Coordinates of C-alpha atoms in Angstrom, one line a residue:
Chain A
X21 CA 129.1 -40.1 -76.6
X22 CA 126.8 -40.4 -79.8
X23 CA 130.1 -39.7 -81.9
X24 CA 131.8 -42.2 -80.6
X25 CA 130.0 -45.0 -81.2
X26 CA 129.4 -43.3 -84.9
X27 CA 133.1 -42.9 -85.2
X28 CA 133.7 -46.3 -83.8
X29 CA 131.0 -47.6 -86.2
X30 CA 132.2 -46.5 -89.2
X31 CA 136.0 -47.7 -88.3
X32 CA 134.7 -51.5 -88.1
X33 CA 133.4 -51.3 -91.8
X34 CA 136.5 -49.4 -92.5
X35 CA 138.1 -52.6 -90.8
X36 CA 136.3 -55.5 -91.6
X37 CA 137.8 -54.6 -95.2
X38 CA 140.6 -55.1 -94.3
X39 CA 140.9 -57.4 -91.7
X40 CA 143.9 -60.4 -94.0
X41 CA 142.7 -63.7 -94.4
X42 CA 143.7 -65.8 -90.5
X43 CA 143.2 -69.4 -90.5
X44 CA 144.1 -69.0 -86.4
X45 CA 141.0 -67.0 -86.1
X46 CA 138.6 -69.2 -84.8
X47 CA 135.3 -66.7 -83.8
X48 CA 133.9 -63.5 -85.4
X49 CA 135.1 -60.6 -83.8
X50 CA 134.2 -57.7 -84.3
X51 CA 133.8 -55.2 -82.1
X52 CA 135.0 -55.1 -78.8
X53 CA 133.7 -57.2 -75.4
X54 CA 135.4 -54.1 -72.9
X55 CA 134.3 -50.9 -74.7
X56 CA 132.5 -51.9 -77.7
X57 CA 134.8 -50.4 -80.2
X58 CA 135.8 -51.9 -84.0
X59 CA 138.8 -54.6 -83.4
X60 CA 141.5 -55.3 -85.9
X61 CA 143.8 -58.6 -86.7
X62 CA 147.0 -57.5 -86.6
X63 CA 150.4 -58.8 -84.7
X64 CA 150.3 -56.8 -81.7
X65 CA 154.4 -55.3 -80.2
X66 CA 156.3 -57.7 -78.7
X67 CA 154.1 -60.3 -79.9
X68 CA 154.8 -62.5 -83.2
X69 CA 150.7 -63.6 -84.1
X70 CA 148.3 -62.1 -85.9
X71 CA 145.2 -61.4 -83.2
X72 CA 142.5 -59.5 -81.7
X73 CA 143.5 -56.1 -81.0
X74 CA 140.9 -53.3 -79.6
X75 CA 141.7 -50.2 -82.0
X76 CA 140.0 -47.4 -79.7
X77 CA 141.4 -49.6 -75.8
X78 CA 144.1 -51.6 -77.5
X79 CA 143.4 -54.5 -75.3
X80 CA 144.3 -57.5 -76.7
X81 CA 142.2 -60.5 -77.2
X82 CA 143.7 -63.9 -76.7
X83 CA 142.3 -67.4 -78.8
X84 CA 143.2 -69.9 -77.7
X85 CA 142.7 -75.1 -77.8
X86 CA 139.7 -76.1 -76.0
X87 CA 140.2 -79.0 -74.6
X88 CA 137.4 -82.6 -74.8
X89 CA 136.5 -84.2 -71.8
X90 CA 135.3 -87.6 -71.6
X91 CA 135.5 -91.5 -71.3
X92 CA 135.6 -94.4 -72.5
X93 CA 133.0 -96.9 -69.9
X94 CA 133.2 -101.2 -70.1
X95 CA 130.8 -103.3 -68.3
X96 CA 132.7 -107.0 -68.5
X97 CA 133.7 -107.1 -71.8
X98 CA 132.0 -104.5 -73.4
X99 CA 132.1 -101.4 -73.8
X100 CA 129.5 -98.4 -74.1
X101 CA 128.5 -96.2 -77.4
X102 CA 126.0 -93.2 -77.2
X103 CA 124.0 -92.6 -80.5
X104 CA 123.7 -89.4 -81.5
X105 CA 120.9 -87.1 -81.1
X106 CA 122.7 -83.7 -82.1
X107 CA 125.1 -82.5 -85.2
X108 CA 127.4 -83.0 -86.1
X109 CA 127.0 -86.5 -86.9
X110 CA 123.4 -86.8 -85.7
X111 CA 122.8 -90.9 -85.9
X112 CA 126.4 -92.1 -85.1
X113 CA 127.7 -94.1 -82.7
X114 CA 130.4 -92.2 -80.2
X115 CA 132.2 -92.4 -76.6
X116 CA 130.6 -90.2 -74.4
X117 CA 132.6 -86.5 -74.3
X118 CA 132.3 -82.9 -74.4
X119 CA 133.7 -79.9 -73.5
X120 CA 136.0 -78.8 -70.7
X121 CA 133.9 -75.8 -68.9
X122 CA 135.2 -74.0 -66.7
X123 CA 136.0 -74.4 -62.9
X124 CA 136.1 -78.4 -63.0
X125 CA 139.1 -80.8 -63.2
X126 CA 139.2 -82.5 -67.1
X127 CA 138.3 -85.6 -64.8
X128 CA 135.4 -84.0 -63.9
X129 CA 133.9 -83.1 -66.3
X130 CA 134.6 -86.2 -68.3
X131 CA 132.6 -87.7 -65.0
X132 CA 129.5 -85.0 -65.8
X133 CA 130.3 -85.7 -69.3
X134 CA 129.1 -89.3 -69.0
X135 CA 125.7 -88.8 -66.3
X136 CA 124.3 -85.8 -69.4
X137 CA 125.0 -88.0 -72.5
X138 CA 125.3 -91.8 -70.5
X139 CA 123.1 -91.7 -67.7
X140 CA 126.0 -93.9 -66.2
X141 CA 127.5 -92.7 -62.8
X142 CA 131.3 -93.8 -62.2
X143 CA 132.9 -92.9 -60.1
X144 CA 136.7 -90.6 -60.4
X145 CA 138.3 -93.4 -58.6
X146 CA 137.5 -96.7 -61.2
X147 CA 139.0 -93.8 -63.9
X148 CA 142.6 -93.3 -65.3
X149 CA 143.7 -91.5 -68.0
X150 CA 144.3 -93.4 -71.4
X151 CA 144.0 -91.9 -75.0
X152 CA 144.4 -87.8 -75.7
X153 CA 144.3 -86.4 -79.3
X154 CA 145.6 -83.4 -80.8
X155 CA 144.0 -81.9 -83.5
X156 CA 145.0 -78.5 -84.8
X157 CA 143.1 -78.2 -87.8
X158 CA 140.2 -78.0 -85.0
X159 CA 142.4 -76.0 -82.3
X160 CA 140.5 -79.2 -79.7
X161 CA 142.5 -81.5 -77.6
X162 CA 140.7 -84.7 -76.4
X163 CA 140.7 -86.8 -73.5
X164 CA 139.5 -90.1 -72.3
X165 CA 139.7 -91.5 -69.0
X166 CA 139.7 -95.5 -69.0
X167 CA 136.1 -96.3 -66.9
X168 CA 134.9 -99.6 -65.0
X169 CA 130.9 -99.2 -64.8
X170 CA 130.4 -101.3 -61.9
X171 CA 126.7 -101.6 -62.9
X172 CA 125.2 -101.7 -66.5
X173 CA 122.9 -97.9 -65.4
X174 CA 122.7 -96.2 -67.9
X175 CA 120.0 -94.3 -70.4
X176 CA 120.0 -92.3 -73.0
X177 CA 120.3 -88.5 -72.3
X178 CA 119.5 -85.2 -73.9
X179 CA 122.3 -85.5 -76.5
X180 CA 122.1 -89.8 -77.2
X181 CA 119.1 -91.1 -79.4
X182 CA 120.2 -94.1 -77.8
X183 CA 123.1 -95.8 -75.4
X184 CA 124.5 -99.5 -75.2
X185 CA 126.7 -101.7 -74.5
X186 CA 129.4 -103.7 -77.2
X187 CA 131.7 -106.4 -76.9
X188 CA 134.3 -106.2 -79.8
X189 CA 132.6 -108.1 -82.9
X190 CA 129.8 -106.3 -81.8
X191 CA 131.0 -102.4 -82.3
X192 CA 129.5 -100.8 -85.7
X193 CA 133.1 -99.7 -87.1
X194 CA 131.8 -98.2 -89.9
X195 CA 129.0 -95.5 -87.9
X196 CA 131.6 -94.1 -85.7
X197 CA 130.4 -90.8 -85.4
X198 CA 134.9 -89.7 -85.2
X199 CA 137.6 -90.8 -85.2
X200 CA 139.3 -90.5 -81.8
X201 CA 136.6 -92.8 -81.4
X202 CA 137.4 -95.5 -83.8
X203 CA 141.7 -95.0 -82.5
X204 CA 140.1 -94.9 -79.0
X205 CA 138.4 -98.9 -79.5
X206 CA 141.5 -100.3 -81.4
X207 CA 143.5 -99.3 -78.9
X208 CA 141.5 -100.9 -75.7
X209 CA 141.5 -104.0 -78.3
X210 CA 144.5 -104.5 -78.3
X211 CA 145.9 -103.4 -75.0
X212 CA 143.0 -105.7 -73.8
X213 CA 144.6 -108.5 -75.7
X214 CA 147.9 -108.2 -75.7
X215 CA 147.1 -107.2 -71.3
X216 CA 149.9 -103.7 -71.4
X217 CA 147.6 -100.2 -70.8
X218 CA 149.3 -97.3 -72.0
X219 CA 148.4 -93.7 -72.1
X220 CA 148.8 -92.7 -75.9
X221 CA 148.7 -89.2 -77.1
X222 CA 147.9 -88.6 -80.9
X223 CA 147.9 -85.9 -83.3
X224 CA 145.4 -86.5 -86.1
X225 CA 146.3 -85.0 -89.7
X226 CA 145.2 -85.4 -92.6
X227 CA 146.5 -87.0 -95.0
X228 CA 147.3 -85.9 -99.3
X229 CA 143.7 -88.0 -99.8
X230 CA 142.1 -85.4 -97.1
X231 CA 141.9 -88.8 -95.2
X232 CA 142.1 -88.0 -90.9
X233 CA 145.2 -90.7 -89.6
X234 CA 146.3 -91.1 -86.1
X235 CA 150.1 -90.4 -85.6
X236 CA 151.7 -91.9 -81.7
X237 CA 153.6 -89.2 -80.6
X238 CA 154.1 -90.7 -76.7
X239 CA 152.9 -93.4 -75.6
X240 CA 153.7 -94.0 -71.6
X241 CA 154.7 -97.8 -72.0
X242 CA 158.1 -96.7 -73.5
X243 CA 158.7 -93.6 -71.2
X244 CA 162.7 -94.0 -69.7
X245 CA 165.4 -91.6 -68.4
X246 CA 166.6 -89.5 -71.0
X247 CA 169.1 -90.2 -69.1
Chain B
X27 CA 122.3 -45.9 -85.8
X28 CA 123.1 -43.4 -83.4
X29 CA 119.8 -44.2 -81.2
X30 CA 120.9 -48.6 -81.1
X31 CA 123.8 -46.8 -80.3
X32 CA 122.5 -44.7 -77.2
X33 CA 120.5 -47.5 -75.6
X34 CA 122.6 -50.7 -76.2
X35 CA 125.2 -48.2 -73.9
X36 CA 122.2 -47.7 -71.8
X37 CA 120.9 -50.7 -71.0
X38 CA 124.9 -51.7 -71.2
X39 CA 125.1 -49.4 -67.8
X40 CA 122.2 -51.1 -66.6
X41 CA 122.5 -54.4 -67.0
X42 CA 126.1 -53.9 -65.5
X43 CA 124.6 -53.3 -62.4
X44 CA 123.1 -56.4 -62.5
X45 CA 125.0 -59.3 -63.3
X46 CA 125.0 -61.6 -60.5
X47 CA 129.0 -63.1 -59.6
X48 CA 129.8 -65.3 -61.7
X49 CA 132.8 -67.0 -60.0
X50 CA 133.9 -69.3 -63.8
X51 CA 133.7 -65.8 -65.9
X52 CA 137.7 -65.1 -66.0
X53 CA 137.6 -62.5 -68.4
X54 CA 135.0 -59.3 -68.7
X55 CA 132.5 -59.3 -71.5
X56 CA 130.2 -56.4 -71.3
X57 CA 129.5 -55.7 -75.5
X58 CA 128.6 -58.4 -77.9
X59 CA 131.1 -58.8 -80.0
X60 CA 129.1 -59.8 -82.8
X61 CA 127.3 -57.4 -83.3
X62 CA 127.7 -54.5 -80.3
X63 CA 125.2 -55.2 -77.6
X64 CA 124.8 -55.3 -74.1
X65 CA 125.7 -58.8 -72.9
X66 CA 124.3 -59.9 -69.6
X67 CA 125.2 -63.4 -67.9
X68 CA 123.3 -65.5 -67.2
X69 CA 121.2 -69.0 -67.6
X70 CA 120.6 -69.5 -71.5
X71 CA 117.7 -72.1 -72.9
X72 CA 118.8 -76.2 -72.1
X73 CA 122.2 -74.4 -70.4
X74 CA 122.6 -75.0 -66.9
X75 CA 125.5 -72.7 -66.5
X76 CA 125.3 -68.9 -67.0
X77 CA 127.0 -67.3 -70.0
X78 CA 127.8 -64.6 -71.5
X79 CA 124.2 -64.0 -73.8
X80 CA 124.0 -60.7 -76.0
X81 CA 120.4 -59.2 -75.5
X82 CA 120.4 -58.0 -79.1
X83 CA 121.1 -60.7 -81.1
X84 CA 120.7 -63.6 -78.2
X85 CA 124.5 -65.3 -79.0
X86 CA 126.3 -66.8 -76.4
X87 CA 129.9 -67.1 -75.6
X88 CA 131.1 -69.4 -74.0
X89 CA 134.6 -69.7 -71.4
X90 CA 136.6 -72.7 -71.5
X91 CA 140.3 -73.9 -69.6
X92 CA 143.2 -72.9 -71.2
X93 CA 146.3 -75.6 -72.2
X94 CA 150.4 -74.7 -70.4
X95 CA 152.6 -77.1 -72.4
X96 CA 155.8 -77.1 -71.3
X97 CA 158.3 -79.7 -71.9
X98 CA 161.1 -81.1 -67.8
X99 CA 164.8 -81.0 -70.7
X100 CA 167.0 -83.2 -69.2
X101 CA 171.3 -83.3 -70.1
X102 CA 173.0 -86.3 -68.2
X103 CA 171.7 -85.9 -65.9
X104 CA 171.2 -82.3 -65.0
X105 CA 167.3 -80.1 -65.6
X106 CA 166.8 -76.8 -67.3
X107 CA 165.5 -74.5 -65.4
X108 CA 164.6 -70.9 -66.6
X109 CA 165.1 -68.0 -64.1
X110 CA 161.7 -65.8 -64.4
X111 CA 162.0 -61.7 -66.2
X112 CA 158.4 -61.6 -66.3
X113 CA 155.3 -61.5 -63.6
X114 CA 153.7 -63.2 -62.3
X115 CA 156.7 -64.9 -60.0
X116 CA 159.3 -62.7 -61.9
X117 CA 162.6 -64.1 -60.6
X118 CA 161.5 -67.4 -59.5
X119 CA 163.4 -70.9 -61.6
X120 CA 160.3 -72.7 -64.2
X121 CA 160.5 -75.2 -66.8
X122 CA 159.7 -73.6 -69.7
X123 CA 156.6 -73.7 -70.5
X124 CA 153.5 -71.1 -72.2
X125 CA 150.1 -70.6 -73.0
X126 CA 148.7 -73.2 -76.4
X127 CA 148.4 -71.9 -79.4
X128 CA 146.2 -71.9 -81.7
X129 CA 146.9 -73.9 -84.5
X130 CA 150.0 -75.8 -82.6
X131 CA 149.5 -79.3 -81.0
X132 CA 150.9 -79.9 -77.2
X133 CA 153.7 -80.9 -78.6
X134 CA 155.2 -78.1 -81.7
X135 CA 153.8 -75.4 -78.4
X136 CA 155.9 -77.3 -75.3
X137 CA 159.0 -77.4 -78.0
X138 CA 157.3 -73.4 -78.6
X139 CA 157.7 -72.8 -75.3
X140 CA 161.8 -73.9 -75.1
X141 CA 163.6 -72.9 -77.6
X142 CA 161.0 -69.3 -76.6
X143 CA 162.8 -69.8 -73.3
X144 CA 165.8 -71.9 -72.7
X145 CA 166.9 -71.5 -76.6
X146 CA 166.7 -75.0 -76.4
X147 CA 166.5 -76.7 -79.7
X148 CA 164.9 -79.7 -79.2
X149 CA 162.8 -82.5 -81.4
X150 CA 159.4 -83.9 -80.8
X151 CA 160.7 -87.8 -81.2
X152 CA 162.9 -87.5 -78.0
X153 CA 160.1 -86.2 -75.9
X154 CA 156.9 -87.8 -74.4
X155 CA 154.6 -86.8 -72.6
X156 CA 155.5 -87.0 -68.6
X157 CA 153.0 -84.6 -65.9
X158 CA 149.6 -82.8 -65.7
X159 CA 147.5 -80.9 -64.3
X160 CA 144.5 -79.9 -64.2
X161 CA 144.1 -76.1 -62.0
X162 CA 140.3 -76.1 -62.0
X163 CA 140.1 -72.6 -59.7
X164 CA 142.0 -71.2 -62.3
X165 CA 140.8 -73.0 -65.6
X166 CA 144.1 -74.2 -66.6
X167 CA 145.6 -77.4 -67.8
X168 CA 148.9 -77.7 -67.3
X169 CA 150.6 -80.4 -70.1
X170 CA 154.8 -81.3 -69.4
X171 CA 156.8 -83.6 -71.2
X172 CA 160.2 -85.0 -70.9
X173 CA 162.8 -84.6 -72.9
X174 CA 166.9 -85.1 -74.0
X175 CA 169.0 -81.6 -75.1
X176 CA 171.2 -83.9 -77.5
X177 CA 173.8 -80.9 -76.7
X178 CA 173.9 -78.2 -73.5
X179 CA 173.5 -75.5 -75.3
X180 CA 170.2 -73.0 -74.4
X181 CA 170.3 -69.3 -73.5
X182 CA 168.0 -66.4 -72.3
X183 CA 164.9 -65.8 -73.8
X184 CA 163.5 -61.8 -73.8
X185 CA 160.8 -63.9 -71.2
X186 CA 163.8 -65.7 -69.3
X187 CA 166.1 -63.7 -67.2
X188 CA 169.0 -66.3 -66.6
X189 CA 168.7 -70.4 -68.1
X190 CA 171.0 -73.4 -66.4
X191 CA 171.2 -76.8 -65.4
X192 CA 170.9 -78.2 -62.1
X193 CA 171.8 -81.9 -61.0
X194 CA 169.1 -82.9 -58.1
X195 CA 171.6 -81.1 -55.0
X196 CA 171.4 -78.4 -56.8
X197 CA 168.0 -76.5 -58.0
X198 CA 166.5 -74.3 -56.5
X199 CA 163.9 -75.3 -54.3
X200 CA 163.1 -72.9 -52.3
X201 CA 162.9 -70.3 -55.2
X202 CA 160.9 -72.4 -57.4
X203 CA 158.2 -70.3 -59.6
X204 CA 154.8 -72.6 -59.4
X205 CA 153.6 -76.1 -57.7
X206 CA 153.0 -77.6 -60.5
X207 CA 156.8 -77.0 -61.5
X208 CA 158.5 -78.9 -58.3
X209 CA 156.0 -81.7 -59.1
X210 CA 157.0 -82.6 -62.0
X211 CA 160.9 -82.2 -60.7
X212 CA 160.2 -84.1 -57.5
X213 CA 158.6 -87.1 -60.1
X214 CA 161.4 -86.7 -62.2
X215 CA 164.5 -87.6 -59.6
X216 CA 161.9 -90.3 -57.4
X217 CA 161.3 -91.8 -61.1
X218 CA 164.8 -91.8 -61.1
X219 CA 164.8 -93.5 -58.7
X220 CA 164.0 -96.0 -59.0
X221 CA 163.5 -96.7 -62.7
X222 CA 160.2 -96.3 -63.4
X223 CA 159.0 -94.1 -65.6
X224 CA 154.8 -93.2 -65.2
X225 CA 152.3 -90.7 -67.3
X226 CA 151.1 -89.0 -63.8
X227 CA 147.9 -86.8 -63.5
X228 CA 147.2 -84.8 -61.2
X229 CA 144.7 -82.4 -59.1
X230 CA 145.9 -78.8 -57.7
X231 CA 143.9 -77.3 -54.2
X232 CA 144.3 -74.6 -51.7
X233 CA 144.4 -76.5 -48.7
X234 CA 141.9 -75.4 -46.1
X235 CA 145.7 -74.0 -44.3
X236 CA 145.3 -72.2 -48.4
X237 CA 148.4 -74.7 -48.9
X238 CA 148.4 -75.8 -52.6
X239 CA 147.9 -79.6 -52.5
X240 CA 149.3 -81.9 -55.5
X241 CA 146.7 -85.0 -55.4
X242 CA 147.7 -88.0 -59.0
X243 CA 144.5 -88.8 -60.2
X244 CA 146.0 -91.2 -62.9
X245 CA 149.5 -92.7 -63.0
X246 CA 150.1 -95.0 -65.8
X247 CA 151.8 -97.2 -64.6
X248 CA 148.6 -98.2 -62.6
X249 CA 146.5 -98.4 -65.7
X250 CA 144.9 -102.5 -66.3
X251 CA 142.3 -103.3 -68.1
X252 CA 138.7 -102.3 -66.5
X253 CA 137.4 -105.6 -66.8

């Protein structure tokens, strides 16, 4: 076993020197999680994309996008926002949202995050899917559910500095944490004015001026038979 | 370095004997991918769920659900299905779909899978988000886009035995590969009859009789202002 590990370590050092740059590899992987053998980044047989592969046991490790799930909680004519107590974007305002966990649904995750970050207990039957965002440059997909607060009961969780309700003219537009939050709020107030609420999916892309822009991909209001 | 690896290997064996059963851990992880140290499965400080943690370097490895992206391609009054050339469900019929990759959007992934599995080139502007499914028991989220084939050009990719168009009364209902495909087709033909197409999200759950059932979570047609 000694010599196996010594050889594996030597090869891992050599491998790290020749591993090609790969923008799709978001996490560093140097050793196999099954056998501790050295990892290389190469296109496996029958595949067309580079993957982390173990040189010793030939196992291939795939990386996939992660989902962020959250809510847009509404009480009367106001929406609920949380001021972030964590990086990134410490001190800026956001909607309650976080990484979807194994073992839960997107809506269960959104309800959980709303309780954890905003201390607000919402009911699944009060939620409807509302905005979705693809963020391919960071391998994320966002889901926001539109929901009702039955009572104005909320408090800052450990990841929030404060939680508050805002009318449209009170929204801190210049102090929002994320573009997906800004777009979701803009859609909500526009939909409220037209009294037509749509499910929309957007792609977030950087312009040539390095500005993050939202491109509408799909809109439930225009969904019709392809026939 | 020798003694470090020998000690790590010994601890990994001990760790594997005391690692608690965890239904949320979908992949086996015995060694740290960063330092090759032994992995344990425990609740990290400040967390409330067990995670894979390296005993040597204290890094925490998170596991999250994966997205499956696909399309429901329509040509005239027929829909396109693929007969699977791979396990699971070899020989059964399905819609073109597969794992979303890093660096792409949900729709880009769905367009790619439709080309790979069905040899059909669809255009992003012909696609609209249609059905979503949460499968928490296998940590997956499905996205199907409704799309139009401009011409009946398709052929079986390497993962398909054959690809064909089916009218509603020709659908091989008893030979469909997955419940999410059955539900998506049922919704499509029902929507076509009512001429009202909705974006719907479902939770897939096993009943007490071990039957997989779809529960409607969200429906764009009922989306209205929570105020």
